[in-house]
Tab-separated table of C-alpha atoms in Angstrom:
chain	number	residue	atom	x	y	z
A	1	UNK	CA	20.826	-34.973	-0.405
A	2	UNK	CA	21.209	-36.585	2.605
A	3	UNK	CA	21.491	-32.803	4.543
A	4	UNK	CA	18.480	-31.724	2.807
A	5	UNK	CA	15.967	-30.123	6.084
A	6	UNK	CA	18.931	-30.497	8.488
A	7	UNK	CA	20.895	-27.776	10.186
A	8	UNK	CA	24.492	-27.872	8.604
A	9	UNK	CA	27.499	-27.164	10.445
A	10	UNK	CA	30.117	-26.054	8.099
A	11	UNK	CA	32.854	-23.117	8.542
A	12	UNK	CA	32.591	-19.117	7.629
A	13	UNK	CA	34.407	-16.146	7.961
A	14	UNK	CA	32.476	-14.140	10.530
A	15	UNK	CA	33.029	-10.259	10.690
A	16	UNK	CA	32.107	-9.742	14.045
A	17	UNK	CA	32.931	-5.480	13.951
A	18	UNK	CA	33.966	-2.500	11.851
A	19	UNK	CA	37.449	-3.303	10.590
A	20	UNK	CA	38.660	-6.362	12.791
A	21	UNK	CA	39.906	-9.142	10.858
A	22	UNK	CA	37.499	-11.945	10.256
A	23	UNK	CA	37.852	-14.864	11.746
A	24	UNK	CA	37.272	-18.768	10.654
A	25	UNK	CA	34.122	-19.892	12.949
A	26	UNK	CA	31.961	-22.969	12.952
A	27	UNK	CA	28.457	-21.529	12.048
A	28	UNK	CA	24.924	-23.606	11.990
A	29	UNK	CA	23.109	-22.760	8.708
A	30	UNK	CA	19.445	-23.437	9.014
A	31	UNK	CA	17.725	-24.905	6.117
A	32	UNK	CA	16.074	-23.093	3.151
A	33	UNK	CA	12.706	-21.968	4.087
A	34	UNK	CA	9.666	-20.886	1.393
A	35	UNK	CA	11.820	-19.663	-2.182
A	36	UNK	CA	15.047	-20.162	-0.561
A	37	UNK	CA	17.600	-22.320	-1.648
A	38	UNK	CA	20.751	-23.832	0.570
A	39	UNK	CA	24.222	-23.207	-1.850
A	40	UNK	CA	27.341	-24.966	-1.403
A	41	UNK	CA	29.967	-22.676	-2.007
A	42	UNK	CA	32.882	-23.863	-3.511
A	43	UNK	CA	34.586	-20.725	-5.034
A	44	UNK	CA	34.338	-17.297	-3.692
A	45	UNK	CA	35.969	-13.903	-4.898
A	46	UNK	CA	36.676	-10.951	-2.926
A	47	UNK	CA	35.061	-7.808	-3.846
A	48	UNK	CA	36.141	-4.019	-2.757
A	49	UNK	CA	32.495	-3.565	-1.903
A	50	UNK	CA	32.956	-6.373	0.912
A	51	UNK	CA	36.126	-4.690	1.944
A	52	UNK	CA	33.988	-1.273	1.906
A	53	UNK	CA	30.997	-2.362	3.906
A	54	UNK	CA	33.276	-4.187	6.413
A	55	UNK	CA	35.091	-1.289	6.933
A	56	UNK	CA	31.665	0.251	7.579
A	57	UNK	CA	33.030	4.071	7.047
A	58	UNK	CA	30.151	5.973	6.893
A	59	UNK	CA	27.503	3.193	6.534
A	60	UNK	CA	24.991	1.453	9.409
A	61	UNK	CA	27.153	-1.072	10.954
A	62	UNK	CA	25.428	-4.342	10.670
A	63	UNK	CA	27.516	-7.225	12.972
A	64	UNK	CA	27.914	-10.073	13.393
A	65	UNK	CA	27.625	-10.769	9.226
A	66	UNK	CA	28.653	-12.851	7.074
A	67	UNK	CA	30.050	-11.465	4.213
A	68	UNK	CA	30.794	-11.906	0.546
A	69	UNK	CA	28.467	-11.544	-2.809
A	70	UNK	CA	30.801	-13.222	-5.731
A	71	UNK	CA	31.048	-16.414	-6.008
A	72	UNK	CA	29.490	-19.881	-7.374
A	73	UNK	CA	28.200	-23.036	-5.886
A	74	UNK	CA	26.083	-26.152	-5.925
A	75	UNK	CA	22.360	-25.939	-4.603
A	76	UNK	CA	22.293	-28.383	-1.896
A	77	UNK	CA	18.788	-28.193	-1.116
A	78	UNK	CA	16.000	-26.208	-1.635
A	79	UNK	CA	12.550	-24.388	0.321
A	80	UNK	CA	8.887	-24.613	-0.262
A	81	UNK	CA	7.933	-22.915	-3.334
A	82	UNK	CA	11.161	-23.395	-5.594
A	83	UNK	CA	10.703	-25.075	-8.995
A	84	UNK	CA	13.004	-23.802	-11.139
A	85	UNK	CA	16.080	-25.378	-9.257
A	86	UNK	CA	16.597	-28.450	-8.195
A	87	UNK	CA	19.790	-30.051	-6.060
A	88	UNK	CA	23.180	-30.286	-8.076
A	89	UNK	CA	22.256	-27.570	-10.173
A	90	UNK	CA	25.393	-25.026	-10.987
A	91	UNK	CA	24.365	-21.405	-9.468
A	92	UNK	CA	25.850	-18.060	-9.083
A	93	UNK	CA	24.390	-15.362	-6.478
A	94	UNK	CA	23.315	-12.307	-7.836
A	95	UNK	CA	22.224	-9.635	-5.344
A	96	UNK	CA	20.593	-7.664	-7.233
A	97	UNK	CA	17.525	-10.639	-8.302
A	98	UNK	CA	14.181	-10.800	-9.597
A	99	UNK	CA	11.012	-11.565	-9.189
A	100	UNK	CA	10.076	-11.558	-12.547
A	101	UNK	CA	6.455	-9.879	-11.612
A	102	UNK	CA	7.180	-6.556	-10.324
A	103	UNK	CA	7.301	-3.218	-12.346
A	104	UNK	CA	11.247	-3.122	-12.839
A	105	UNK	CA	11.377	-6.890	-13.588
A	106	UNK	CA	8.498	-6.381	-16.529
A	107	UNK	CA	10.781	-3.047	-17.494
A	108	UNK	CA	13.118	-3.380	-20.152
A	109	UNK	CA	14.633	0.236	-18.523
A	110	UNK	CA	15.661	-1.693	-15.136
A	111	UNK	CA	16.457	-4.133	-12.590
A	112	UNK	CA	16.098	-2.412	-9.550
A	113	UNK	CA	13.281	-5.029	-8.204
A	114	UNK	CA	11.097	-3.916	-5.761
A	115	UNK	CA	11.291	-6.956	-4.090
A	116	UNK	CA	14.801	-8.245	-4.115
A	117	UNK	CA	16.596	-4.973	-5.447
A	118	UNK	CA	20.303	-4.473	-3.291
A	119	UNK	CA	19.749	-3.637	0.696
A	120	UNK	CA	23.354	-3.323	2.383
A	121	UNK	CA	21.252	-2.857	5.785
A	122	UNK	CA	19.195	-5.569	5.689
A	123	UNK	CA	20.622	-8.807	7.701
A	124	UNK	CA	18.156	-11.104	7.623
A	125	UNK	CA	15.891	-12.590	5.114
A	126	UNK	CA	12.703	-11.529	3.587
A	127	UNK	CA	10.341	-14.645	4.063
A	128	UNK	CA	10.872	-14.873	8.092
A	129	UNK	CA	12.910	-11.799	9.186
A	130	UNK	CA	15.493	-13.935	10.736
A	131	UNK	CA	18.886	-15.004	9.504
A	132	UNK	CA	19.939	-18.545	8.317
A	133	UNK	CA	22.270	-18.290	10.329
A	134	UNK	CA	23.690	-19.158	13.848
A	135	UNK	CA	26.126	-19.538	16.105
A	136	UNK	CA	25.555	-21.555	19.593
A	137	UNK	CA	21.968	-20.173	19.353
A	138	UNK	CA	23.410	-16.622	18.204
A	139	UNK	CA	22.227	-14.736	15.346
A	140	UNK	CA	24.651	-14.176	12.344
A	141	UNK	CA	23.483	-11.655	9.495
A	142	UNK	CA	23.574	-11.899	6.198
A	143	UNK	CA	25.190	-9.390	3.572
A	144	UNK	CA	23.557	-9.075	0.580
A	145	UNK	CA	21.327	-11.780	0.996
A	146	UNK	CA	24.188	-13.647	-0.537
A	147	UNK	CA	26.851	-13.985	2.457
A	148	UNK	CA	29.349	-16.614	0.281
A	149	UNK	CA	32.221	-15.968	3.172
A	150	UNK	CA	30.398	-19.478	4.149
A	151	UNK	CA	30.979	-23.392	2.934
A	152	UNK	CA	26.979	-23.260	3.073
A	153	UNK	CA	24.537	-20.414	2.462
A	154	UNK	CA	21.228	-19.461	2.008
A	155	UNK	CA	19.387	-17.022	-0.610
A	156	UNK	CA	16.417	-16.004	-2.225
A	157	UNK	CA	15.902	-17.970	-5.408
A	158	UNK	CA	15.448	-14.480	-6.894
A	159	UNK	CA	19.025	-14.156	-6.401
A	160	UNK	CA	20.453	-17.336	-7.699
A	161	UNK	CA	21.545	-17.461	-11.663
A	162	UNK	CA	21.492	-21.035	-12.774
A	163	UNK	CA	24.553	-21.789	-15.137
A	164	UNK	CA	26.284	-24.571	-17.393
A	165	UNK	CA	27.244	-27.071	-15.415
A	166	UNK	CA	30.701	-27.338	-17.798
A	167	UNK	CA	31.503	-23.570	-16.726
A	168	UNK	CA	34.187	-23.548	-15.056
A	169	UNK	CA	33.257	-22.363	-10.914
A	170	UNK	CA	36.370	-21.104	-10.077
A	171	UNK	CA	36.150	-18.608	-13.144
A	172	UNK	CA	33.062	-17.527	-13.675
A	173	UNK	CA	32.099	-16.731	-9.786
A	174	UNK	CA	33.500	-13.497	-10.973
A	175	UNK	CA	30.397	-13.221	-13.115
A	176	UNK	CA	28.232	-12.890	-10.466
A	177	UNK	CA	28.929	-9.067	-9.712
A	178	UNK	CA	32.565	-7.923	-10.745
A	179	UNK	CA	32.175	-9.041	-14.418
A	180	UNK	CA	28.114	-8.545	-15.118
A	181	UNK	CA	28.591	-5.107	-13.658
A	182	UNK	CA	30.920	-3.823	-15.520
A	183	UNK	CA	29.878	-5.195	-18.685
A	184	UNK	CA	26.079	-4.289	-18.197
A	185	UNK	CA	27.005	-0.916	-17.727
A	186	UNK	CA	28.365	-0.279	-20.785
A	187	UNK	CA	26.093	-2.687	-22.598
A	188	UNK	CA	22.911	-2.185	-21.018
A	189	UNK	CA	22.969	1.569	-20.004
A	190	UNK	CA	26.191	3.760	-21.743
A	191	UNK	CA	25.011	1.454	-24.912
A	192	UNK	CA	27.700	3.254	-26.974
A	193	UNK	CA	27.314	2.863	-31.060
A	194	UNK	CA	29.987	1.540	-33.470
A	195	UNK	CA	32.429	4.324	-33.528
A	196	UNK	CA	32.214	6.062	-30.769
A	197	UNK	CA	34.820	7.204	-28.096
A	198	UNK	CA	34.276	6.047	-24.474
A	199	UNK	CA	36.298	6.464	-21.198
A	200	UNK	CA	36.661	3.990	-19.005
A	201	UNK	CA	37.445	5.705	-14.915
A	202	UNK	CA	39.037	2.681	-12.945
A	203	UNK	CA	40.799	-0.450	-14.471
A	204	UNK	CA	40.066	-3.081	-11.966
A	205	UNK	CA	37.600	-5.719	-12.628
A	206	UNK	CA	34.915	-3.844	-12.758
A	207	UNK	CA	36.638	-1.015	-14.928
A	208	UNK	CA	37.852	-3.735	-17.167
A	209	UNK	CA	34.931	-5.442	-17.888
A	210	UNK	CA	33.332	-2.088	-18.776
A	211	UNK	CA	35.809	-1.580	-21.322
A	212	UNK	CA	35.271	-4.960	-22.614
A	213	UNK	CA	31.904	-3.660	-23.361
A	214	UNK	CA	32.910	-0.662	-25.244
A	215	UNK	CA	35.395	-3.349	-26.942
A	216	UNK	CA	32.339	-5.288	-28.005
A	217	UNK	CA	30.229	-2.511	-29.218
A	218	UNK	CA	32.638	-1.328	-31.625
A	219	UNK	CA	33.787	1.500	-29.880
A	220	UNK	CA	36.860	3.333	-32.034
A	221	UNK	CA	38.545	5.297	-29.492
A	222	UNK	CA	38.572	3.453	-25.626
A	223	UNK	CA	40.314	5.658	-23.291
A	224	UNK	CA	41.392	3.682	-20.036
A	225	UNK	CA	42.010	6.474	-16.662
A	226	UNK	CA	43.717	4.983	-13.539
A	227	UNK	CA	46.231	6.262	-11.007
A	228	UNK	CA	48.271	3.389	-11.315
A	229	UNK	CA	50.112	3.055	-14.842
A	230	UNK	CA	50.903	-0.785	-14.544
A	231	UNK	CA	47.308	-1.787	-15.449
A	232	UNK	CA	47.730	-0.181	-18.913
A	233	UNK	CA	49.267	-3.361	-20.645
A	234	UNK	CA	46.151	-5.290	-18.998
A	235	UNK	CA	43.974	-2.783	-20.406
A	236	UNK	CA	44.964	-2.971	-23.712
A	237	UNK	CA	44.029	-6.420	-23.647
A	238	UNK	CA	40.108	-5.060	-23.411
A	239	UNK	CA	40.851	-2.576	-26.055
A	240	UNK	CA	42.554	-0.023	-24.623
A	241	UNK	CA	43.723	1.976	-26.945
A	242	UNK	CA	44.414	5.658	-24.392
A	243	UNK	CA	46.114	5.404	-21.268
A	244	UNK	CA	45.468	8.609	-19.218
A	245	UNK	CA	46.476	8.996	-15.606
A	246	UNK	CA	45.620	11.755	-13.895
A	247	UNK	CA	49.017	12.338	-11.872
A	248	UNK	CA	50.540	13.121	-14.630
A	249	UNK	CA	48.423	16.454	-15.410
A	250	UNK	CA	48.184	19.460	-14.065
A	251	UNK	CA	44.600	20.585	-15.503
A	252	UNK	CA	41.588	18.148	-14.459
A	253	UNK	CA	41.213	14.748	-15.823
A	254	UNK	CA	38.204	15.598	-17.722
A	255	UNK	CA	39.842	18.830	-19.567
A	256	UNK	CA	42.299	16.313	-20.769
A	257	UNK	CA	40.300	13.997	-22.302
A	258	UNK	CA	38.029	16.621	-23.797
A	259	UNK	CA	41.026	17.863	-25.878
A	260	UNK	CA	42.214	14.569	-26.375
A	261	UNK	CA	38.821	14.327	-28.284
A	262	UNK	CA	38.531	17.677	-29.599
A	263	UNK	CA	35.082	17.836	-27.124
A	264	UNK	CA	34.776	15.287	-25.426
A	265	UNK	CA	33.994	11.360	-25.286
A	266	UNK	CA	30.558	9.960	-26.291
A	267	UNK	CA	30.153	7.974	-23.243
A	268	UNK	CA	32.215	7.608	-20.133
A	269	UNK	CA	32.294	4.898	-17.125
A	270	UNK	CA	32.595	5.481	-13.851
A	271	UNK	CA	33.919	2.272	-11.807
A	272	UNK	CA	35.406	3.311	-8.945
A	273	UNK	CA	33.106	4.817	-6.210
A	274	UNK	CA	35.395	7.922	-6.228
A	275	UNK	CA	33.534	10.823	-6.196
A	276	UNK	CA	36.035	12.991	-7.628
A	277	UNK	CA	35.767	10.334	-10.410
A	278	UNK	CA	32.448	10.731	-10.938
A	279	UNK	CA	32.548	14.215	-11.401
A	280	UNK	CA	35.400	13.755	-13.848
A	281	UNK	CA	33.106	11.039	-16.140
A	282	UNK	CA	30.326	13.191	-15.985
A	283	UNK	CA	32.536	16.920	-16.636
A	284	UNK	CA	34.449	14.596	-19.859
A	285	UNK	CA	31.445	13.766	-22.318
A	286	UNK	CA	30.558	15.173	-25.222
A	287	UNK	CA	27.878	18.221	-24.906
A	288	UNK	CA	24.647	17.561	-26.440
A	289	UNK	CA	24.582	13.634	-26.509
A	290	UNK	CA	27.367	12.608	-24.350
A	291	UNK	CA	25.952	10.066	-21.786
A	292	UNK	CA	28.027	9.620	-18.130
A	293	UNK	CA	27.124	5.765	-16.111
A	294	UNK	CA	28.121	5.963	-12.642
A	295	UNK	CA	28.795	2.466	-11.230
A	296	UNK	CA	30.775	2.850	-8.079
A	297	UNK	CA	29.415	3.542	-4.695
A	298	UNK	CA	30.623	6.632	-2.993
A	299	UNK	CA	30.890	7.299	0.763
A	300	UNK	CA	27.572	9.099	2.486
A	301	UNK	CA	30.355	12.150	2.629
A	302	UNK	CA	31.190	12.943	-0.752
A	303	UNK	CA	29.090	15.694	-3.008
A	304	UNK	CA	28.382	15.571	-6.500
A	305	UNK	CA	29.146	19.091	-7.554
A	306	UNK	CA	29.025	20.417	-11.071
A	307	UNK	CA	27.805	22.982	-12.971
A	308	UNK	CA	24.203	23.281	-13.855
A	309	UNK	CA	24.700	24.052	-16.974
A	310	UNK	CA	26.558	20.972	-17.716
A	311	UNK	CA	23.344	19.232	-18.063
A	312	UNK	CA	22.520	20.970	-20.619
């Protein structure tokens, strides 16, 4: 492309401190240096973890950034290095990447890499230290290492999912954290067998795709737990097929559901960062084999407190 080793000018939603609105700025994004790649973003989503690291309660404040992580766009150029993508090809970030060489990336246990695994501090890039970008000679950071709250971007290639080029943009951004979270959990970690009961904490996108998951696996018994009752009838969509919210009990969350199951539920998922949540998932599986997967991220203030004896 005709940009391709140029500075672009384009415009980006620039958090500039803890909890002030964002606001629509001209930025310069520098061109993709060694394994980088420059992304046009055309769709972007709007995750609770942007909302909850730009609220920046309890984490290190990192401003000026550029934020966002869900979305999909068209690789306008790429850095030194890169061979597995090439201009025009369909990409969603992924924040979480891979090198493909490191111990977690040869594990079939993880994904945690030890080179691109998730760093909400880090504002800059790995190759250089510095950001991508500017503005007026002013450095911007990144969030991430995706920062999609731009028209351009740049990432690690380790972080960029090459897709169908027929998928639609505007729905499958959504698969580059809400969805694949959500989904993997279940999937990939809970892995509940044909038959089993699961609960599902949190029916947002996250929550939902999770139950998809336990759709997909067979599960016989998928019990959906949210404070706010209108998302049953969207649940039920995913194979929802319990509704429990906890207003409307006395006795804990997790007492309910283990009579509801005479014991408990084979596997339960955690998806909303709640840490009373999390204590419920982990307090409503079965003893002996039950298996708890936390997903959401909790505040630095919250405690995990149970019972030691609940692990056994």
């Amino acid at each position: 492309m005709a940009t391709a080793g140029k500075v672009i000018k384009c415009k980006a939603a620039v958090a500039w401190e803890a909890g002030k609105p964002l606001s629509m700025e001209e930025v310069e994004v520098a061109p993709p240096q060694a394994m980088e790649v420059r992304v046009k973003i055309l769709y972007t989503a709007l995750c609770h973890t942007d909302v909850y690291f730009w609220e920046a309660k309890g984490q290190t404040p990192v401003f000026p950034r550029i934020l966002g992580h869900e979305a999909g766009g068209i690789v306008e150029s790429v850095g030194e290095g890169v061979t597995e993508l090439v201009p025009g090809d369909h990409v969603l970030p992924v924040f979480t990447g891979e090198c493909k060489e490191c111990a977690h990336c040869m594990s079939e246990e993880s994904n945690l890499c030890d080179l691109l695994r998730i760093n909400v501090d880090r504002g800059v890039m790995i190759s250089d230290g510095q950001p991508r970008f500017t503005i007026d000679g002013k450095p911007i950071f990144h969030f991430l290492g995706t920062s999609t709250f731009s028209e351009y971007t740049v990432i690690h290639v380790g972080c960029v999912a090459k897709i169908d080029p027929e998928a639609p943009l505007d729905k499958v951004c959504l698969l580059s954290c809400g969805i694949s979270t959500g989904l993997g959990a279940t999937l990939n970690v809970a892995k509940p067998k044909k038959g089993m009961a699961v609960a599902i904490f949190g029916l947002g996108a996250v929550g939902l795709a999770a139950m998809e998951g336990a759709r997909l696996s067979g599960a016989s018994r998928i019990i959906g737990v949210d404070l706010n009752p209108a998302k049953h009838e969207q649940a039920k969509k995913f194979g929802c097929t319990d509704f429990v919210n906890p207003k409307d009990h006395t006795k804990p969350v997790q007492e309910v559901i283990v009579e509801m199951t005479d014991g408990g539920v084979d596997r339960a998922v955690e998806c909303t960062g709640n840490a009373d949540a999390m204590i419920s998932a982990f307090e409503c599986v079965h003893d002996g084999w039950g298996v708890a997967v936390l997903v959401g991220v909790a505040h630095k203030e919250p405690v995990f407190k149970t019972h030691p004896m609940n692990f056994l």
